[in-house]
Each structure stands twice: as structure tokens, then as C-alpha cells.
CSV table of C-alpha atoms in Angstrom, one decimal:
chain,number,residue,atom,x,y,z
P,1,GLN,CA,55.8,106.6,125.3
P,2,LEU,CA,58.6,105.6,122.8
P,3,GLN,CA,61.8,107.7,123.1
P,4,LEU,CA,64.9,107.6,121.1
P,5,GLN,CA,68.2,109.2,122.2
P,6,GLU,CA,71.3,109.7,120.1
P,7,SER,CA,74.8,109.6,121.6
P,8,GLY,CA,78.3,109.9,120.4
P,9,PRO,CA,81.2,112.4,119.8
P,10,GLY,CA,80.2,115.9,118.7
P,11,LEU,CA,83.5,116.5,116.9
P,12,VAL,CA,85.2,114.1,114.5
P,13,LYS,CA,88.4,114.7,112.5
P,14,PRO,CA,88.4,114.6,108.7
P,15,SER,CA,89.1,111.1,107.3
P,16,GLU,CA,88.1,109.5,110.5
P,17,THR,CA,85.0,107.4,111.3
P,18,LEU,CA,81.8,108.9,112.8
P,19,SER,CA,80.1,106.6,115.3
P,20,LEU,CA,76.7,107.3,116.8
P,21,THR,CA,74.3,105.1,118.9
P,22,CYS,CA,70.6,105.4,119.3
P,23,THR,CA,69.1,104.1,122.5
P,24,VAL,CA,65.4,103.2,122.4
P,25,SER,CA,63.2,103.3,125.5
P,26,GLY,CA,59.5,102.7,126.0
P,27,GLY,CA,59.4,100.0,123.4
P,28,SER,CA,61.4,97.0,122.0
P,29,ILE,CA,63.7,97.5,119.1
P,30,SER,CA,62.8,93.9,118.2
P,31,SER,CA,59.2,94.8,117.5
P,32,SER,CA,58.0,93.1,114.4
P,33,SER,CA,56.1,96.1,113.1
P,34,TYR,CA,58.8,98.7,112.6
P,35,TYR,CA,62.2,99.5,111.1
P,36,TRP,CA,64.8,101.8,112.5
P,37,GLY,CA,67.0,104.3,110.8
P,38,TRP,CA,69.2,107.4,110.6
P,39,ILE,CA,68.5,110.8,108.9
P,40,ARG,CA,70.8,113.9,108.9
P,41,GLN,CA,70.4,117.6,108.2
P,42,PRO,CA,73.4,119.6,107.2
P,43,PRO,CA,73.3,123.3,108.3
P,44,GLY,CA,70.9,125.1,106.0
P,45,GLU,CA,70.1,122.1,103.9
P,46,ARG,CA,67.3,119.6,103.6
P,47,LEU,CA,66.9,116.4,105.5
P,48,GLU,CA,68.7,113.4,104.0
P,49,TRP,CA,67.9,109.7,104.7
P,50,ILE,CA,71.1,107.8,105.5
P,51,GLY,CA,69.9,104.2,106.0
P,52,SER,CA,67.6,101.8,107.7
P,53,LEU,CA,67.5,98.5,109.5
P,54,SER,CA,64.7,96.1,109.2
P,55,ARG,CA,63.3,93.8,112.0
P,56,SER,CA,65.1,90.9,110.3
P,57,GLY,CA,68.4,92.7,110.5
P,58,SER,CA,68.5,93.6,106.8
P,59,THR,CA,70.1,97.0,106.0
P,60,TYR,CA,69.2,99.6,103.4
P,61,TYR,CA,71.4,102.5,102.6
P,62,ASN,CA,71.2,105.8,100.6
P,63,PRO,CA,73.1,105.0,97.4
P,64,SER,CA,75.0,108.2,97.7
P,65,LEU,CA,76.4,107.1,101.1
P,66,LYS,CA,76.4,103.4,100.8
P,67,SER,CA,80.1,102.9,100.4
P,68,ARG,CA,80.8,104.6,103.7
P,69,VAL,CA,77.9,103.7,106.0
P,70,THR,CA,77.2,100.7,108.3
P,71,ILE,CA,74.1,100.4,110.5
P,72,SER,CA,74.0,97.7,113.1
P,73,VAL,CA,71.8,96.6,116.0
P,74,ASP,CA,72.3,95.4,119.6
P,75,THR,CA,69.0,94.0,120.7
P,76,SER,CA,70.3,93.2,124.2
P,77,LYS,CA,70.8,96.9,124.8
P,78,ASN,CA,67.8,98.0,122.7
P,79,GLN,CA,70.2,100.1,120.6
P,80,PHE,CA,71.2,100.6,117.0
P,81,SER,CA,74.3,102.3,115.7
P,82,LEU,CA,75.6,104.3,112.7
P,83,LYS,CA,79.2,104.2,111.5
P,84,MET,CA,80.3,106.5,108.7
P,85,SER,CA,83.9,106.3,107.5
P,86,SER,CA,86.2,108.8,105.8
P,87,VAL,CA,84.2,111.8,106.9
P,88,THR,CA,84.7,115.3,105.4
P,89,ALA,CA,83.4,118.7,106.3
P,90,ALA,CA,80.4,117.9,104.1
P,91,ASP,CA,79.3,115.3,106.7
P,92,THR,CA,78.8,118.1,109.3
P,93,ALA,CA,75.1,117.8,110.3
P,94,VAL,CA,72.5,117.2,112.9
P,95,TYR,CA,72.1,113.4,113.0
P,96,TYR,CA,68.7,112.0,113.9
P,97,CYS,CA,67.7,108.4,114.7
P,98,ALA,CA,64.1,107.5,114.0
P,99,ARG,CA,61.6,104.7,114.0
P,100,LEU,CA,60.2,103.9,110.6
P,101,ARG,CA,56.8,102.5,109.5
P,102,TRP,CA,57.3,100.1,106.6
P,103,GLN,CA,54.3,100.1,104.3
P,104,GLY,CA,55.8,99.4,100.9
P,105,GLY,CA,58.0,102.4,101.5
P,106,TYR,CA,58.8,104.1,104.8
P,107,TYR,CA,58.1,107.3,106.7
P,108,PHE,CA,59.4,108.3,110.1
P,109,ASP,CA,57.0,108.4,113.1
P,110,TYR,CA,59.3,108.8,116.1
P,111,TRP,CA,62.5,110.9,116.1
P,112,GLY,CA,65.3,111.4,118.5
P,113,GLN,CA,66.2,114.9,119.5
P,114,GLY,CA,69.2,114.9,117.2
P,115,THR,CA,72.9,115.4,117.8
P,116,LEU,CA,75.2,117.8,116.0
P,117,VAL,CA,78.3,116.3,114.6
P,118,THR,CA,81.0,118.6,113.4
P,119,VAL,CA,83.8,117.4,111.2
P,120,SER,CA,86.9,119.5,111.7
P,121,SER,CA,90.5,119.2,112.6
F,1,ASP,CA,66.2,110.0,93.1
F,2,ILE,CA,62.8,111.7,93.2
F,3,VAL,CA,63.4,115.4,93.9
F,4,MET,CA,60.8,117.1,96.1
F,5,THR,CA,60.3,120.9,95.6
F,6,GLN,CA,58.2,122.9,98.0
F,7,SER,CA,56.7,126.3,97.6
F,8,PRO,CA,56.8,128.9,98.9
F,9,ASP,CA,60.1,128.8,100.8
F,10,SER,CA,58.4,130.9,103.5
F,11,LEU,CA,55.1,132.5,104.3
F,12,ALA,CA,53.6,134.7,106.9
F,13,VAL,CA,50.0,134.2,107.9
F,14,SER,CA,47.8,135.9,110.5
F,15,LEU,CA,46.6,133.9,113.5
F,16,GLY,CA,43.4,132.1,112.7
F,17,GLU,CA,44.0,132.4,108.9
F,18,ARG,CA,44.7,129.6,106.4
F,19,ALA,CA,48.2,128.5,105.5
F,20,THR,CA,48.8,126.5,102.3
F,21,ILE,CA,52.1,124.8,101.5
F,22,ASN,CA,52.7,123.1,98.1
F,23,CYS,CA,55.0,120.1,97.3
F,24,LYS,CA,55.8,118.9,93.9
F,25,SER,CA,57.7,115.6,93.1
F,26,SER,CA,59.9,115.2,90.0
F,27,ARG,CA,57.9,112.0,89.2
F,28,SER,CA,54.7,110.5,90.3
F,29,VAL,CA,54.6,108.9,93.8
F,30,LEU,CA,51.2,107.3,93.1
F,31,ASP,CA,51.2,103.5,93.1
F,32,SER,CA,48.4,102.6,90.7
F,33,SER,CA,48.2,99.0,92.2
F,34,ASN,CA,46.8,100.3,95.5
F,35,ASN,CA,45.9,103.9,94.5
F,36,LYS,CA,48.1,105.3,97.3
F,37,ASN,CA,50.3,108.3,97.2
F,38,TYR,CA,53.6,107.7,99.1
F,39,LEU,CA,53.8,111.2,100.6
F,40,ALA,CA,54.2,112.3,104.2
F,41,TRP,CA,54.3,115.8,105.8
F,42,TYR,CA,56.2,116.8,108.9
F,43,ARG,CA,56.4,119.9,111.2
F,44,GLN,CA,59.7,120.9,112.8
F,45,LYS,CA,59.5,123.5,115.5
F,46,PRO,CA,62.6,125.4,116.4
F,47,GLY,CA,65.1,123.2,118.4
F,48,GLN,CA,63.0,120.1,118.0
F,49,PRO,CA,63.1,117.1,115.7
F,50,PRO,CA,60.5,116.8,112.9
F,51,LYS,CA,57.1,115.5,113.9
F,52,LEU,CA,54.9,113.3,111.6
F,53,LEU,CA,51.7,115.0,110.7
F,54,ILE,CA,50.3,113.2,107.6
F,55,TYR,CA,51.1,110.1,105.6
F,56,TRP,CA,49.5,108.5,102.5
F,57,ALA,CA,49.2,112.2,101.4
F,58,SER,CA,46.0,112.8,103.4
F,59,THR,CA,45.9,110.5,106.5
F,60,ARG,CA,46.4,112.4,109.7
F,61,GLU,CA,48.7,110.8,112.3
F,62,SER,CA,47.0,110.0,115.6
F,63,GLY,CA,46.9,113.0,117.8
F,64,VAL,CA,47.4,115.6,115.1
F,65,PRO,CA,44.8,118.4,115.2
F,66,ASP,CA,42.2,118.3,112.5
F,67,ARG,CA,43.2,121.8,111.4
F,68,PHE,CA,46.0,120.0,109.4
F,69,SER,CA,44.9,118.4,106.2
F,70,GLY,CA,46.7,117.0,103.2
F,71,SER,CA,45.6,116.7,99.6
F,72,GLY,CA,46.8,116.0,96.1
F,73,SER,CA,47.9,113.0,94.0
F,74,GLY,CA,50.6,112.0,91.5
F,75,THR,CA,53.1,114.8,91.6
F,76,ASP,CA,51.3,117.7,93.2
F,77,PHE,CA,50.4,117.9,96.9
F,78,THR,CA,49.2,120.5,99.4
F,79,LEU,CA,49.4,120.8,103.2
F,80,THR,CA,46.7,123.1,104.6
F,81,ILE,CA,46.5,124.6,108.1
F,82,SER,CA,42.9,125.8,108.3
F,83,SER,CA,43.4,128.2,111.2
F,84,LEU,CA,46.9,129.0,112.1
F,85,GLN,CA,47.8,128.8,115.8
F,86,ALA,CA,50.9,130.3,117.4
F,87,GLU,CA,52.3,126.8,118.0
F,88,ASP,CA,52.3,126.2,114.3
F,89,VAL,CA,55.3,128.5,113.7
F,90,ALA,CA,57.7,125.9,112.3
F,91,VAL,CA,59.3,124.6,109.2
F,92,TYR,CA,57.2,122.1,107.3
F,93,TYR,CA,58.7,119.3,105.1
F,94,CYS,CA,57.2,116.9,102.6
F,95,GLN,CA,58.8,113.5,102.1
F,96,GLN,CA,58.2,110.8,99.4
F,97,TYR,CA,58.6,107.2,100.2
F,98,TYR,CA,57.7,105.7,96.8
F,99,THR,CA,61.4,105.1,96.3
F,100,THR,CA,64.6,105.9,98.4
F,101,PRO,CA,63.1,108.5,100.8
F,102,THR,CA,63.7,112.1,99.9
F,103,PHE,CA,62.6,115.4,101.5
F,104,GLY,CA,61.6,118.8,100.3
F,105,GLN,CA,63.7,121.8,101.2
F,106,GLY,CA,61.2,123.0,103.8
F,107,THR,CA,58.7,125.9,104.1
F,108,LYS,CA,59.0,128.3,107.0
F,109,VAL,CA,55.7,129.4,108.4
F,110,GLU,CA,55.6,132.6,110.5
F,111,ILE,CA,53.0,134.8,112.1
F,112,LYS,CA,52.1,138.0,110.2
């Protein structure tokens, strides 16, 4: 059974960089059939796609966040990571990592449990 | 971005009764080249991540009970729970994947 687990600091100071890692178990992140990505949910707000990583290593980002976001992969550890720079209180959210099915567009078929990141001094 | 709007924001349904959730997209998510609607539905139980229920607007994910069904095309979609069970208390989201993925605001389903 595929499992994803987010890890990283739960508290980040304004203007600093948020860093999260997603560890995948029960399957290979190098699988040719799937993409991997990050979604967040600010308190009381809707889910927001942050970005995705294809099996070839190509990255795709939400245009509203693109200037501040980097997604990378470490296949040796079966992990992928999110970095978001210059964070503000508006970036406070539960952050989820997920597996994506690419079929001309993508939806999310496995999710991590999520991790709350609070931006505060 | 395509804006997804769900209605109602919340509803209370008796156990065993039908629950209906609507989702409207600001523009069509139907690809006329393959006649597929790029629309998915998720259920998020309290304290849990979202779980995929339906994709292509009406295809149930493996393992999802058949009391869940999706319908609609173009800009108007519906998720129906034919006989509400206690474990269906959750927030339900629609998501379009025709372009940059976007989600609806969620519909909270409770027991009456």
C-alpha cells in the first residue's frame, strides 16, 4: 500500500524559506506512470495546488506561486521536496504531498496526512 | 484560472437518504476531442486528507462504494450519495484538471 509522509518544521518566520519533504513508501517515486506534487489548505479556505513533478523531472508550478516555489526529487531516498521562499502569514496552511495521475491533466489519488506550517515570528 | 463553485455550502441528510452536491465551473472542462470531462470529486473526513472518489466526472475510483456516483458535463456537475452512511460525514470537494488544477470551496455533509 502506497504511503506518503510529509516532514519539516511546523513554524517558519516571515520572510524565511519553508522547506518540506515527502517520503514515499510502498512504491517507487521513479514509477513511469505517475507524477508527484504538493497541495495546501489555508485555515478555512479551499485546497490550492502548489506544483508538480513529472517522472522525467520536469516541474510545473501554480502561476500565483511560481516565483517563490521549487520542487525537487531525490530518487535515492524515494523523496521529493518543496521549498517556498519569502513566506508571509498568508502561507500558513496544512501542506499535503500527493501522487498525481497524469491523463492530459492531473488529479490526486494518494495523499499524505498533511502537516501544518505556521508562519509567525 | 477556472473557478469552481459548489452548492450548497453545507447540508444535513438523514441516514439512508440521498445527498446531492453540485459543482459549477466558470468555463467548460469538457474536451471535445475525447469527450471527457476533466472533473474529480474527493471526500475529506475530519482530521484526514482528501480521498479520491470519482474522476472523469463519473468514473468511480477502485474500492469506492457504488452509493457514490458522479454526473454532469461541460460546466455543471453533481455528486450523489444514494444512501447516506455515518462514515460519509465529511467535506466534499470537486476539482477540475482541464487546466491548472483548482478546487471548489467544499460542501460539508452532516447527519440530520
